[in-house]
XYZ file of C-alpha atoms in Angstrom:
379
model
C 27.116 11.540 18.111
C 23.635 10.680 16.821
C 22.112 11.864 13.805
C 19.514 14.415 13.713
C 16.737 14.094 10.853
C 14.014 16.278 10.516
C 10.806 14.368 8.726
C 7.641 15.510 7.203
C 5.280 12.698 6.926
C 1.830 11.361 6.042
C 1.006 7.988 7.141
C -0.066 5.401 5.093
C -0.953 2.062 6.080
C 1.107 2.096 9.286
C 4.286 2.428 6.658
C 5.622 5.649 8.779
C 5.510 4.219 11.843
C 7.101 1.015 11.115
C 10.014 2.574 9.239
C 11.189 5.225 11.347
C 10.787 3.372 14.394
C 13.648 1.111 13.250
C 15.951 3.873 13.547
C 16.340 3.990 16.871
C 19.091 1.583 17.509
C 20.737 2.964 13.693
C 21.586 5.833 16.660
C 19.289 8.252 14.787
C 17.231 10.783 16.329
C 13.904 11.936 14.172
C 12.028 14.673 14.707
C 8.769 13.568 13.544
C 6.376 16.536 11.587
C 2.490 15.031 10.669
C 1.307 16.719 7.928
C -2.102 17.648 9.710
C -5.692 16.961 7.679
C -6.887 19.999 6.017
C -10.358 20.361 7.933
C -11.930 22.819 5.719
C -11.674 19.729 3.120
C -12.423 17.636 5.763
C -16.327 19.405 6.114
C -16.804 20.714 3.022
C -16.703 17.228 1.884
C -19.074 15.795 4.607
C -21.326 18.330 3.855
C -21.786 18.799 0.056
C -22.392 15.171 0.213
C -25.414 14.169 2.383
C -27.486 11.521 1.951
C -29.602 9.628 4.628
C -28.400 6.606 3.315
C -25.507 6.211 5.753
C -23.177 3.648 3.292
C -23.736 5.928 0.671
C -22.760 9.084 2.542
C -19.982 7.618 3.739
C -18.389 6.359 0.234
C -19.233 10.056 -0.845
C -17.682 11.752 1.699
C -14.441 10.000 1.375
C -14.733 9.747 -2.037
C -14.764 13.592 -2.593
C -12.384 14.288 0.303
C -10.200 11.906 -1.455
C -10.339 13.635 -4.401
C -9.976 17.621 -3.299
C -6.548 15.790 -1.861
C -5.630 15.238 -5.018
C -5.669 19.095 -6.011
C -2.211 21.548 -6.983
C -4.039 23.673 -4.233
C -3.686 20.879 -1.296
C -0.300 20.142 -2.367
C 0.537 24.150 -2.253
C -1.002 24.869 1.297
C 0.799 21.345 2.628
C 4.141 22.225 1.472
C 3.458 26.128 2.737
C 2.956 24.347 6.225
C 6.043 22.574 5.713
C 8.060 26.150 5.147
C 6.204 28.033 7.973
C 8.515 24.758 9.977
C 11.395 24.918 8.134
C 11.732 28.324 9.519
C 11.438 28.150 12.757
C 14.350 25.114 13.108
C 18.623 25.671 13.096
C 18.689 23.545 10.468
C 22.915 23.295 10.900
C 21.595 20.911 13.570
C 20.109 18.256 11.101
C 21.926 15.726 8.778
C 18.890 15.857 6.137
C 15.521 16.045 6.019
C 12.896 13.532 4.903
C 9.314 13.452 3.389
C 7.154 10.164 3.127
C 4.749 11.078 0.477
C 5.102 12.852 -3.308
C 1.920 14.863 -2.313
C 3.596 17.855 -1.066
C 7.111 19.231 -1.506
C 9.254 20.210 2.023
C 11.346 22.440 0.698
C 8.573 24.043 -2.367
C 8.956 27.469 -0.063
C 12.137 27.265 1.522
C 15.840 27.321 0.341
C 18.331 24.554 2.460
C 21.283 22.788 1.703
C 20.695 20.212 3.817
C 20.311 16.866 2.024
C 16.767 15.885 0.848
C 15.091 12.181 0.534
C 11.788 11.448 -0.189
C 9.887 7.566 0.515
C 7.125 7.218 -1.773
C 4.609 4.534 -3.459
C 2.916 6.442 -6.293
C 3.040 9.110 -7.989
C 0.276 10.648 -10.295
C 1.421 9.366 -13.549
C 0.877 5.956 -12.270
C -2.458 7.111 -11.678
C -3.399 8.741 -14.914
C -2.739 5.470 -16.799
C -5.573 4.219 -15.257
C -8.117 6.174 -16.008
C -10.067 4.306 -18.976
C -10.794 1.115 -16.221
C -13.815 0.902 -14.894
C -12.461 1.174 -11.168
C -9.344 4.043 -11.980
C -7.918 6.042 -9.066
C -8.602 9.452 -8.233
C -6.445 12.634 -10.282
C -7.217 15.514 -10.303
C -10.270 16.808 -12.187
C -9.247 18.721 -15.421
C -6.561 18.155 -17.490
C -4.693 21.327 -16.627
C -4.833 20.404 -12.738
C -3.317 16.945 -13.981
C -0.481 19.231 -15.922
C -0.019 21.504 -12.678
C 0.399 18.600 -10.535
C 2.790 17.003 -13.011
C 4.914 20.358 -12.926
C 4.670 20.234 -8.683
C 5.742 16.395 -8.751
C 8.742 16.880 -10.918
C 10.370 19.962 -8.915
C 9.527 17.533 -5.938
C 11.515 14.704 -7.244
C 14.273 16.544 -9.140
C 15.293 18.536 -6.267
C 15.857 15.207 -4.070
C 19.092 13.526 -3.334
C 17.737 10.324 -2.971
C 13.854 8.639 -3.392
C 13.408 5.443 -2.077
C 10.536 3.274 -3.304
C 9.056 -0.253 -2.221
C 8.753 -1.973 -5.650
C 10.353 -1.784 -9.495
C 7.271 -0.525 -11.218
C 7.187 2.874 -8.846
C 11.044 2.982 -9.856
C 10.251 3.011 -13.700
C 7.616 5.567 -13.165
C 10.058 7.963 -11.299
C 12.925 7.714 -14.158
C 11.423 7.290 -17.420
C 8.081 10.245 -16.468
C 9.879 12.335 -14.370
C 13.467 11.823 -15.669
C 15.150 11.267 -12.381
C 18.642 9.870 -12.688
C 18.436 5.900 -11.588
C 21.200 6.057 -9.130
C 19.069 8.541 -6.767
C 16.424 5.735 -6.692
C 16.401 2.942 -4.643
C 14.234 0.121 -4.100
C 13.657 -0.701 -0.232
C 10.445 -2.801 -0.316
C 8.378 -2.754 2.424
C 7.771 -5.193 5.892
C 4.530 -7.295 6.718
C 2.883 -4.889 9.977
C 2.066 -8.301 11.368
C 4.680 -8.833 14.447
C 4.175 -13.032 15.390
C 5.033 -14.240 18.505
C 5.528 -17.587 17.533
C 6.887 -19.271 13.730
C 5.546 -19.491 11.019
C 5.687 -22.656 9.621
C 4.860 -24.295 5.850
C 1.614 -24.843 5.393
C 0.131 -28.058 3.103
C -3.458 -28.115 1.178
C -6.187 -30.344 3.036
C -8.340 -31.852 -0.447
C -10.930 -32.441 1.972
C -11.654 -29.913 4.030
C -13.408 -26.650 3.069
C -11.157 -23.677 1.478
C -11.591 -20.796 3.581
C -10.725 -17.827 1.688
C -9.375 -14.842 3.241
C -9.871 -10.715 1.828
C -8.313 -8.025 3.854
C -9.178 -4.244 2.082
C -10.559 -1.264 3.185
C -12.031 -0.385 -0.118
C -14.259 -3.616 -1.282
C -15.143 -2.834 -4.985
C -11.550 -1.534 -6.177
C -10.235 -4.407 -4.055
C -11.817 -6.779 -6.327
C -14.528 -7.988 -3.993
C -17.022 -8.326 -6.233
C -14.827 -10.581 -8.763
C -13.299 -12.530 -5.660
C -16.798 -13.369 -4.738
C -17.897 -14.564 -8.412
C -15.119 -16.567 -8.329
C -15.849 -18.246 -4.739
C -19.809 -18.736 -6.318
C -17.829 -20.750 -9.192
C -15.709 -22.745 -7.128
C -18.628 -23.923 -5.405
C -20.811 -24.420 -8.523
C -18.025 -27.010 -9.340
C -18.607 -28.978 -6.379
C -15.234 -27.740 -4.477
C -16.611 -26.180 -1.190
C -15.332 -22.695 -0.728
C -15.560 -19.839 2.062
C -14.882 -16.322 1.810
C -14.171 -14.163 5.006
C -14.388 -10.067 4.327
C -12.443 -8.333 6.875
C -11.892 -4.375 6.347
C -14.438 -2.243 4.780
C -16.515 0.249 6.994
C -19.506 -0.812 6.007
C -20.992 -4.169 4.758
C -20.574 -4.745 1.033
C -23.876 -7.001 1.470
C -23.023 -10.208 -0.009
C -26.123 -12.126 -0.168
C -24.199 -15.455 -0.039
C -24.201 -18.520 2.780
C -20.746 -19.156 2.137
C -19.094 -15.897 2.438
C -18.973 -13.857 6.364
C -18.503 -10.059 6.738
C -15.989 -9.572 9.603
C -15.987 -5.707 9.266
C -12.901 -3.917 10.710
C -10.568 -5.465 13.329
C -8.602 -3.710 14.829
C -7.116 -6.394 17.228
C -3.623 -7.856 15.670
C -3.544 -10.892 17.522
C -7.167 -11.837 15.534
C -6.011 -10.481 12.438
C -3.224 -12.990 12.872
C -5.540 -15.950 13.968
C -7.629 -15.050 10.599
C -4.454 -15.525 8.237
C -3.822 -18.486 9.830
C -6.611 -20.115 9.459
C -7.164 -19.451 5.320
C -5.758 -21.098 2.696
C -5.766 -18.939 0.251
C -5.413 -14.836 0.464
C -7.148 -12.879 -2.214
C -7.147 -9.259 -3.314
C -7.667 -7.981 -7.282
C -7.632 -4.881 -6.913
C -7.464 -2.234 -9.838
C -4.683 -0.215 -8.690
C -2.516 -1.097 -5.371
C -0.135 1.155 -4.538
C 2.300 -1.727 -3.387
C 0.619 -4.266 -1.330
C 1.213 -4.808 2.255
C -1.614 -7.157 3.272
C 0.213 -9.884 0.644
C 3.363 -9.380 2.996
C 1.007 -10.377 5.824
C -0.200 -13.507 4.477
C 3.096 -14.489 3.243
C 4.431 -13.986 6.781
C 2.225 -16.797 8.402
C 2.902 -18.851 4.969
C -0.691 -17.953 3.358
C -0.433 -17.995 -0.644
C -1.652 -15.358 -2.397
C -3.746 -15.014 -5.491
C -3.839 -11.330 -6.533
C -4.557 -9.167 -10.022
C -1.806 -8.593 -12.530
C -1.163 -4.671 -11.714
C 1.006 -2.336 -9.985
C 3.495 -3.572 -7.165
C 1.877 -7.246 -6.733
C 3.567 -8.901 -9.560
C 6.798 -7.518 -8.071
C 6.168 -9.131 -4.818
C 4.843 -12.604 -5.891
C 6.650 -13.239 -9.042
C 9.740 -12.499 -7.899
C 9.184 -14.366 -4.527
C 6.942 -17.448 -5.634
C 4.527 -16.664 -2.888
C 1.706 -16.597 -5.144
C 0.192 -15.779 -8.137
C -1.254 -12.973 -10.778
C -4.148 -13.385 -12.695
C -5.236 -10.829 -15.350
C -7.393 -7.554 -13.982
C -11.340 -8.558 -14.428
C -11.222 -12.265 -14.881
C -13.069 -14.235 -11.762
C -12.233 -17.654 -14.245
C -8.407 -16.986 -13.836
C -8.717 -16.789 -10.123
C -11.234 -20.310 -10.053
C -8.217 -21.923 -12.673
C -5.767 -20.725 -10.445
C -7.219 -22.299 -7.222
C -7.962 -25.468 -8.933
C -4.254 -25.607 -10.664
C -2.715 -25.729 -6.738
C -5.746 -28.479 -5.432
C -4.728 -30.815 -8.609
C -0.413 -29.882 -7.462
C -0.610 -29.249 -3.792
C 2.874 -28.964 -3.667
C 3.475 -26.216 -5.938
C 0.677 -24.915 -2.360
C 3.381 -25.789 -0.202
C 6.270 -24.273 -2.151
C 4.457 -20.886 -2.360
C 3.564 -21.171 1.586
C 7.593 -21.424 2.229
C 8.366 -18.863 0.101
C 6.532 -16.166 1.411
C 7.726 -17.537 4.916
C 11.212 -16.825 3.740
C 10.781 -13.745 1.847
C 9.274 -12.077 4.530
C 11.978 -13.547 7.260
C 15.000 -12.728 4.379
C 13.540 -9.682 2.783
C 10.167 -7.970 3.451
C 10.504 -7.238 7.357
C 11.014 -3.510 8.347
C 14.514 -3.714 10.160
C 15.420 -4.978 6.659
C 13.429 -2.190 5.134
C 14.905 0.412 7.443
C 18.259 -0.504 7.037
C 18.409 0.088 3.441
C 16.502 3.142 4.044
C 19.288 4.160 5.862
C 22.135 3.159 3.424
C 20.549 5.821 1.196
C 20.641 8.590 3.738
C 24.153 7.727 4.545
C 25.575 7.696 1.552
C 25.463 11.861 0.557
């Protein structure tokens, strides 16, 4: 007989999709709930911040929509929707019940025995280290709201019989802020979203052809743009010719440079793919990165990566060799870094193999969604 789970999800990056849809031949049956947008936040936030400047009403408006998400009073009225659910379901007829996301609790209004899991990739503790960088992540915006959301989070994560996580860092968060026990936490990682039709294979450093440099973020400045493109100006001060492509943010971060190309957003996989392929190098240094699934798509066509020293990165390309971490802020780490593989292009190679091979062995969501499973099997 299959196995019923009810889930309550947000999805991020494509992470919800991928995962679940794994299931289906673990003989699983999900019954999918989207947490829906709160439209009152929605407006209010498009609103309050007009400006006839399109780019800047636009960085605003999600800016400040961003932020009222990040409130005790969202995460109330989302878990509330969650109960108003809850109570309309047999829930006899469910094995457990799942939430992707630690930015609402399922069961905050509503009493079950049924066993509870949670998938998530931050939490707000994570966040509130930040906050003296220049580029920080949004909390909420008085110290008591942090406090209140602190006090949400923990009944969240104490009341769960399992949280599984993508990387260690998340994991140390969870136990030593929050004090859950280390044997309900379990590190799944993530998979590249990137399906190939062909295979990858290793790829070498030409010396004497052109680097093309590839950055895939929605969010240019606490990407690292700016410090990806200083370091592309550097490389080509120093007579090694260097091209940047920007593929992701909405709007043009309008890089006055002939060597760098704003590709905007696309949408089309198969040209996402072609891009990867073609660069030698894939950048991002960003300030905070929740866990990093554009480095699992360059590692999957055998890109290396060259990414900042925070968050979930350093778990992926330190323990993989698929690239490497330069400190937060420092455009001269990322030029040393790129010459240190042109004068050893085979340390290039080795990096291009093993992010072939991590993503093949490791990274790839039926992977991912079979340890998922292990943890909801084992109650």
């Amino acid at each position: 007989m299959s196995k019923k789970i009810l889930l309550f999800s947000v999805d991020f990056s494509g992470v919800t999709n991928k995962l679940f849809s794994e299931f289906i031949p673990l003989d699983v049956v999900i019954e999918e709930h989207r947490i829906p947008k709160i439209w009152r936040i929605y407006f209010f936030s498009i609103i309050t911040t007009f400006s006839p400047n399109y780019k800047k009403w636009v960085v605003r408006a999600e800016r400040k929509y961003n932020l009222l998400q990040k409130t005790p009073w969202a995460f109330k009225l989302k878990s509330k929707w969650c109960a108003d659910i809850l109570k309309k379901k047999k829930l006899k007829n469910y094995t457990s019940i799942i939430q992707v996301s630690g930015t609402f609790n399922a069961l905050a209004y509503f009493k079950t025995d049924v066993c509870f899991y949670i998938l998530t990739d931050y939490t707000m503790e994570l966040a509130a280290r930040k906050q003296r960088q220049a580029i920080c992540p949004l909390i909420p915006p008085s110290d008591r709201l942090v406090c209140d959301w602190y006090e949400l989070e923990t009944a969240l994560y104490q009341r769960a019989h399992g949280i599984a996580v993508p990387s260690l860092y998340i994991k140390e968060s969870l136990n030593q802020f929050y004090g859950v026990s280390k044997n309900k936490l379990h590190n799944i990682g993530y998979g590249s979203n990137l399906t190939l039709n062909f295979e990858a294979k290793t790829k070498e450093l030409d010396l004497n052809k052109t680097i093309k440099v590839l950055f895939v973020g929605k969010q240019f400045i606490s990407k690292g743009g700016n410090e990806i493109v200083a370091s592309v100006k550097a490389l080509n001060n120093a007579g090694i010719k260097t091209k940047l492509f920007i593929v992701g943010p909405r709007v043009n971060p309008g890089v006055n440079m002939p060597n760098v190309t704003y590709l905007g957003r696309i949408y089309d996989k198969e040209k996402l793919i072609q891009l990867y392929r073609e660069a030698d190098f894939f950048m991002i240094h960003s300030s905070y990165e929740a866990f990093g699934l554009v480095l699992l798509e360059a590692m999957s066509v055998g890109v290396p990566c060259i990414t900042s020293n925070v968050d979930g990165m350093p778990d992926i390309l330190c323990q993989t060799g698929a690239g490497k971490v330069v400190q937060l802020g420092d455009p001269d780490a990322i030029v040393n870094t790129v010459k240190e593989y042109l004068q050893e292009p085979q340390t290039y190679t080795v990096a291009s193999k093993a992010g072939i091979n991590a993503v093949a062995n490791y990274y790839n969501w039926p992977a991912v969604s079979q340890r998922f499973y292990n943890m909801v099997s084992s109650q």
